[in-house]
Tab-separated table of C-alpha atoms in Angstrom:
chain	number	residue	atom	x	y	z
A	20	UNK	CA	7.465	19.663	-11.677
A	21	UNK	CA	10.343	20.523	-9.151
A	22	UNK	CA	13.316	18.091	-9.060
A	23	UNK	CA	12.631	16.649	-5.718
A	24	UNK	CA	9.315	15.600	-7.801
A	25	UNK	CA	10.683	14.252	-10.462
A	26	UNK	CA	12.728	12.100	-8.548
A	27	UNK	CA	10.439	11.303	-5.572
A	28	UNK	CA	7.058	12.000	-6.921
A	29	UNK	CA	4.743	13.914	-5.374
A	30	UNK	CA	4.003	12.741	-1.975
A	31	UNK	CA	1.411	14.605	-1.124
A	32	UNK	CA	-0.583	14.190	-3.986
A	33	UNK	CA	-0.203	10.384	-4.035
A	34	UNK	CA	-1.758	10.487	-0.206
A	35	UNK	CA	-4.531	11.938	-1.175
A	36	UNK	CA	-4.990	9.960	-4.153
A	37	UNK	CA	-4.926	6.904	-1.772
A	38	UNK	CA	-6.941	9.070	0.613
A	39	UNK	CA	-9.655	9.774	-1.989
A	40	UNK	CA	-10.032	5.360	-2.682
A	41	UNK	CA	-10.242	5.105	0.908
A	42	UNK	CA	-7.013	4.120	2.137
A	43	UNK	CA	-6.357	2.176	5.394
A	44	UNK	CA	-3.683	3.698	7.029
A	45	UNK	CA	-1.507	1.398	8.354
A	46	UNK	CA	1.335	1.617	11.331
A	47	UNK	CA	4.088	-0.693	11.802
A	48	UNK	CA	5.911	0.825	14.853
A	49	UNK	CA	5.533	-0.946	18.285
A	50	UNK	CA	3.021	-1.323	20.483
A	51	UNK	CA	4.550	0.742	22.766
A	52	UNK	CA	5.235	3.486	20.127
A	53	UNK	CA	1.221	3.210	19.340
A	54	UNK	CA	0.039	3.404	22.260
A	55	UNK	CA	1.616	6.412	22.804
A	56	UNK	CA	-0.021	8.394	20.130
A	57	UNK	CA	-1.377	7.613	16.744
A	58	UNK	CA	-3.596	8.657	13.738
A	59	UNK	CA	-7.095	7.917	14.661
A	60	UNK	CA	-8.404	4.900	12.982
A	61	UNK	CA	-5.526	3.534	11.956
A	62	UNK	CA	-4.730	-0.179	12.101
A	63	UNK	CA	-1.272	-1.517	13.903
A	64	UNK	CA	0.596	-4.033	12.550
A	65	UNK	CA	4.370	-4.228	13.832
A	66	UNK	CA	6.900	-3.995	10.655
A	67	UNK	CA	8.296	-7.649	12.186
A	68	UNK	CA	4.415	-9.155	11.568
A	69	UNK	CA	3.698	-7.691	7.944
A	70	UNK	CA	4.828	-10.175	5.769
A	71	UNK	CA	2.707	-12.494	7.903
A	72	UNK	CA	-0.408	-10.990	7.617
A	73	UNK	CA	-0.466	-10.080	3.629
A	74	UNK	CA	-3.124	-12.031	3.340
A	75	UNK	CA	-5.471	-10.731	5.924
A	76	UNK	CA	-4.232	-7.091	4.365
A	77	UNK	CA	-5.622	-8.522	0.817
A	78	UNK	CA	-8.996	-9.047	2.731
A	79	UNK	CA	-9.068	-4.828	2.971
A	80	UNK	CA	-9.424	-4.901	-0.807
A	81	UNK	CA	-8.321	-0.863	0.097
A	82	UNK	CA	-5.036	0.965	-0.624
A	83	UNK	CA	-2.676	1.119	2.235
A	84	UNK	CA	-0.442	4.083	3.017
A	85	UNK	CA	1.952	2.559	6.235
A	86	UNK	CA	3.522	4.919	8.524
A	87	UNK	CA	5.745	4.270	11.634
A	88	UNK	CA	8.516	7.280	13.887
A	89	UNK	CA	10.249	8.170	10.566
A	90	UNK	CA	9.689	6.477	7.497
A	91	UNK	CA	12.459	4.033	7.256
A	92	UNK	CA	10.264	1.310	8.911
A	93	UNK	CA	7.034	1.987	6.611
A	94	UNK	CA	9.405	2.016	3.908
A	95	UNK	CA	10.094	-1.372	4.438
A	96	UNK	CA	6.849	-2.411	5.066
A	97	UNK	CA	5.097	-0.902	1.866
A	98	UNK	CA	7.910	-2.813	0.026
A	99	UNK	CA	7.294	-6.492	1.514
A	100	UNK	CA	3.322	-4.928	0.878
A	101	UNK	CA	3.604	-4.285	-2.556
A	102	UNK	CA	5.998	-7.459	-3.288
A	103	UNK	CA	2.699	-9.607	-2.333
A	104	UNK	CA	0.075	-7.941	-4.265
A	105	UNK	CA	-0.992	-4.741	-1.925
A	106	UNK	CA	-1.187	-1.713	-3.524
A	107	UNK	CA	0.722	0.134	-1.115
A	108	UNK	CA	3.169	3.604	-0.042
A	109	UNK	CA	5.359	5.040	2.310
A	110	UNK	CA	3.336	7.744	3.999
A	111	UNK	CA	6.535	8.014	6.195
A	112	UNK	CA	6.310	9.291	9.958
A	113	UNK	CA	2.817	9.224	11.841
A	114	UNK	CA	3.110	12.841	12.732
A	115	UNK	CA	3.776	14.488	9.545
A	116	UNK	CA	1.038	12.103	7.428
A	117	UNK	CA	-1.745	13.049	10.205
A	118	UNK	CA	-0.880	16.270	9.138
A	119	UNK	CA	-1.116	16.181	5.360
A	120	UNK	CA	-4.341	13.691	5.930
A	121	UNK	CA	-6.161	16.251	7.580
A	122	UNK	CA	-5.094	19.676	5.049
């Protein structure tokens, strides 16, 4: 186990962990940022209308692994996730989780 590891966990691993249980990936950027390219089959929910829609989340009864431009906003909304009951991570930017999804 590298340091970064040890400190971060293993990213990668955890996605497809979450992958594996049949995770709904879940995007919090704008509309505007969605529309303009996004993992395929992913669900949008705008960071600003999480916390509002926890319980329709719970209704998944799935994992969710958020993503959004860079991380910072999926960070957020994994925490607000995971503070009402969703098991929940940060699969950080769209672009570089479509690619570890798909390895």
């Amino acid at each position: 186990m590298g340091l970064f590891d040890f400190f971060f966990g293993n990213k990668t691993k955890k996605i497809q962990d979450f992958k594996d249980r049949d995770a709904v990936i879940l995007d919090v950027r704008s509309k505007s940022e969605y529309e303009s390219g996004a993992i395929p089959g992913s669900k949008h929910i705008p960071l600003q209308q999480v916390k509002g829609k926890i319980s329709e989340i719970k209704k998944w009864n799935k994992p969710v692994i958020t993503c959004c431009a860079s991380g910072v906003r999926s960070g957020s909304a994994a925490a607000i996730l995971k503070g009402g009951g969703v098991e929940a991570m940060n699969g950080g930017g769209w672009a570089s989780l479509y690619k570890k999804l798909n390895n």
